[in-house]
Coordinates of C-alpha atoms in Angstrom, one line a residue:
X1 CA 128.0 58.5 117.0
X2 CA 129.0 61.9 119.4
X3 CA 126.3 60.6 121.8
X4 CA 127.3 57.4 122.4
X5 CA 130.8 58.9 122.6
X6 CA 129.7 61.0 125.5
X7 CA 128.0 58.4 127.0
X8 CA 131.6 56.3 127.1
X9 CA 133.1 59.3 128.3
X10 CA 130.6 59.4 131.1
X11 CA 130.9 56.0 132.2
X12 CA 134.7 55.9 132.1
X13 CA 134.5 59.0 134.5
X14 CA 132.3 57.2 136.7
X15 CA 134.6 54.2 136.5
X16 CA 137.8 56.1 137.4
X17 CA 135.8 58.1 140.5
X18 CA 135.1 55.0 142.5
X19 CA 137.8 55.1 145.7
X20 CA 140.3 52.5 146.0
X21 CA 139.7 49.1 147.9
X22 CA 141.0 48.8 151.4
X23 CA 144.1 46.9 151.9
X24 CA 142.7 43.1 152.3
X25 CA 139.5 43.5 150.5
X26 CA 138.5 41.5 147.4
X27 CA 137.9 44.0 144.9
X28 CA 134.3 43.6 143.8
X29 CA 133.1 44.2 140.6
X30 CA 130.7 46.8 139.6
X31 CA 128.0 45.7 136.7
X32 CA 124.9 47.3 135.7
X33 CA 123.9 50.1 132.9
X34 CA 125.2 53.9 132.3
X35 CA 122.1 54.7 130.8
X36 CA 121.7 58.3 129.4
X37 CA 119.1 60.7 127.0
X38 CA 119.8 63.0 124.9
X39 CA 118.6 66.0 123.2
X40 CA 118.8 66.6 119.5
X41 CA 122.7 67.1 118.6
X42 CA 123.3 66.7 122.6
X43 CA 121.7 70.3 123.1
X44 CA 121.4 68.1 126.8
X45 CA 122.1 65.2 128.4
X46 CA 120.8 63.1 131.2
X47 CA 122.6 59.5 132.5
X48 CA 122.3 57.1 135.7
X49 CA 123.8 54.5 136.7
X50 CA 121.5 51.6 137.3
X51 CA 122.2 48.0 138.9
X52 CA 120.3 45.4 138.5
X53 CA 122.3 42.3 140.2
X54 CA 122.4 41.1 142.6
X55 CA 119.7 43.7 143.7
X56 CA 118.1 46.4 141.8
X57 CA 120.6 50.0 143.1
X58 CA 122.5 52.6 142.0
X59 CA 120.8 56.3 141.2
X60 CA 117.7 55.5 139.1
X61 CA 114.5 56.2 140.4
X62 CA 112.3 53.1 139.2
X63 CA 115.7 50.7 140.1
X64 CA 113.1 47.3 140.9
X65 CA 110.8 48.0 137.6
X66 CA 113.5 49.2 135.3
X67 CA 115.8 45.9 136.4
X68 CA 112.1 43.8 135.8
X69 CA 111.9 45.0 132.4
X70 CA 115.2 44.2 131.2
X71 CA 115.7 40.9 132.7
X72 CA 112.3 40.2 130.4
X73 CA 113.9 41.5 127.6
X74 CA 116.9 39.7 128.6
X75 CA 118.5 42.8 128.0
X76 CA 117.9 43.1 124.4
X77 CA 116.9 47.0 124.7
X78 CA 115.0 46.6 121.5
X79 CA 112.8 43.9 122.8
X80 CA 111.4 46.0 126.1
X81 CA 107.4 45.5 126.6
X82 CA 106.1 48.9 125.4
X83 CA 104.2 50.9 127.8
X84 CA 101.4 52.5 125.1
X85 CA 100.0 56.0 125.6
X86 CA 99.1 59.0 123.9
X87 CA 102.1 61.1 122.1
X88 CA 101.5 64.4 120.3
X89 CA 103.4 64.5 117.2
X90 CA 106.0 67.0 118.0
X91 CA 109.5 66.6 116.6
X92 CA 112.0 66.7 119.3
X93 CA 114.2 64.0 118.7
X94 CA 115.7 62.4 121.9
X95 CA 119.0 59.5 122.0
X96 CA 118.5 57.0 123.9
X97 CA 121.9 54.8 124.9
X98 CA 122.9 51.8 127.0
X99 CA 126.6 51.1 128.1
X100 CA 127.0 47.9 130.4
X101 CA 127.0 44.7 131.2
X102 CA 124.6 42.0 132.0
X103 CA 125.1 38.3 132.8
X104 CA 128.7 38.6 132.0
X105 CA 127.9 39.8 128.5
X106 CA 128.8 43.5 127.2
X107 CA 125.7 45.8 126.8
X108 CA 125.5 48.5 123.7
X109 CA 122.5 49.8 122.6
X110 CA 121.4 53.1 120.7
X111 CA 118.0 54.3 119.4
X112 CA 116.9 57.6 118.4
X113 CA 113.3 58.6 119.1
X114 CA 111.0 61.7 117.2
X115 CA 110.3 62.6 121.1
X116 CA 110.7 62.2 124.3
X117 CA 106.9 60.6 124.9
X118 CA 107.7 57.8 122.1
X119 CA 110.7 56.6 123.9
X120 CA 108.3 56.0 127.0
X121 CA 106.7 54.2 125.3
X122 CA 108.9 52.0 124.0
X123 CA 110.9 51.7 126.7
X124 CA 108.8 51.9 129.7
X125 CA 110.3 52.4 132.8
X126 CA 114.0 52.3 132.0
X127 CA 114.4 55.3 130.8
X128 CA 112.6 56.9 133.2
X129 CA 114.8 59.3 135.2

């Protein structure tokens, strides 16, 4: 459970950052995904922020093909087209979490992987950063 404390933790910090609307503005409202990775017992962490409506935006790399694969999966996480490739069997266990929103419907998702090269494949480009 501590990383996907850390990864709440993350996004609220990110939420209370943003600066203050101008007076008159409507305030907008910011969706998307705080992904993040994870090392084994969070030796390390790694998180974005990543938009996907109504353009792909925010800080991850592969925005556009990240954004395609989830709206395929209808962001199910666990349903992502797998991207197959050759893993060694190394045992490195990486944590994989999702923290968002997407159509209007709250986001959670949490998978734990033996290494960093089998959540690539499983996941494809999303969490590619």
């Amino acid at each position: 459970m501590r990383p996907f404390t850390v990864a709440a933790a993350a996004l609220i910090a990110l939420c209370t950052a943003v600066p203050a609307q101008a007076a008159g503005e409507a305030p907008t409202r910011e969706r998307g995904f705080f992904l993040t990775v994870s090392g084994a017992e969070n030796s390390w962490v790694r998180g974005v922020m990543l938009r996907c409506e109504p353009k792909p935006g925010g800080h991850h790399p592969h925005a556009a093909k990240a954004c395609g694969a989830i709206h395929r999966a209808k962001a199910d996480f666990g349903a992502l087209a797998d991207d197959p490739h050759a893993c060694t069997k190394q045992f490195e266990p990486v944590t994989a979490t999702v923290l968002g929103t997407y159509r209007g419907r709250l986001v959670s998702w949490r998978k734990t992987y033996p290494n960093a090269c089998e959540m690539d494949v499983d996941t494809g480009h999303v969490f590619r950063f």
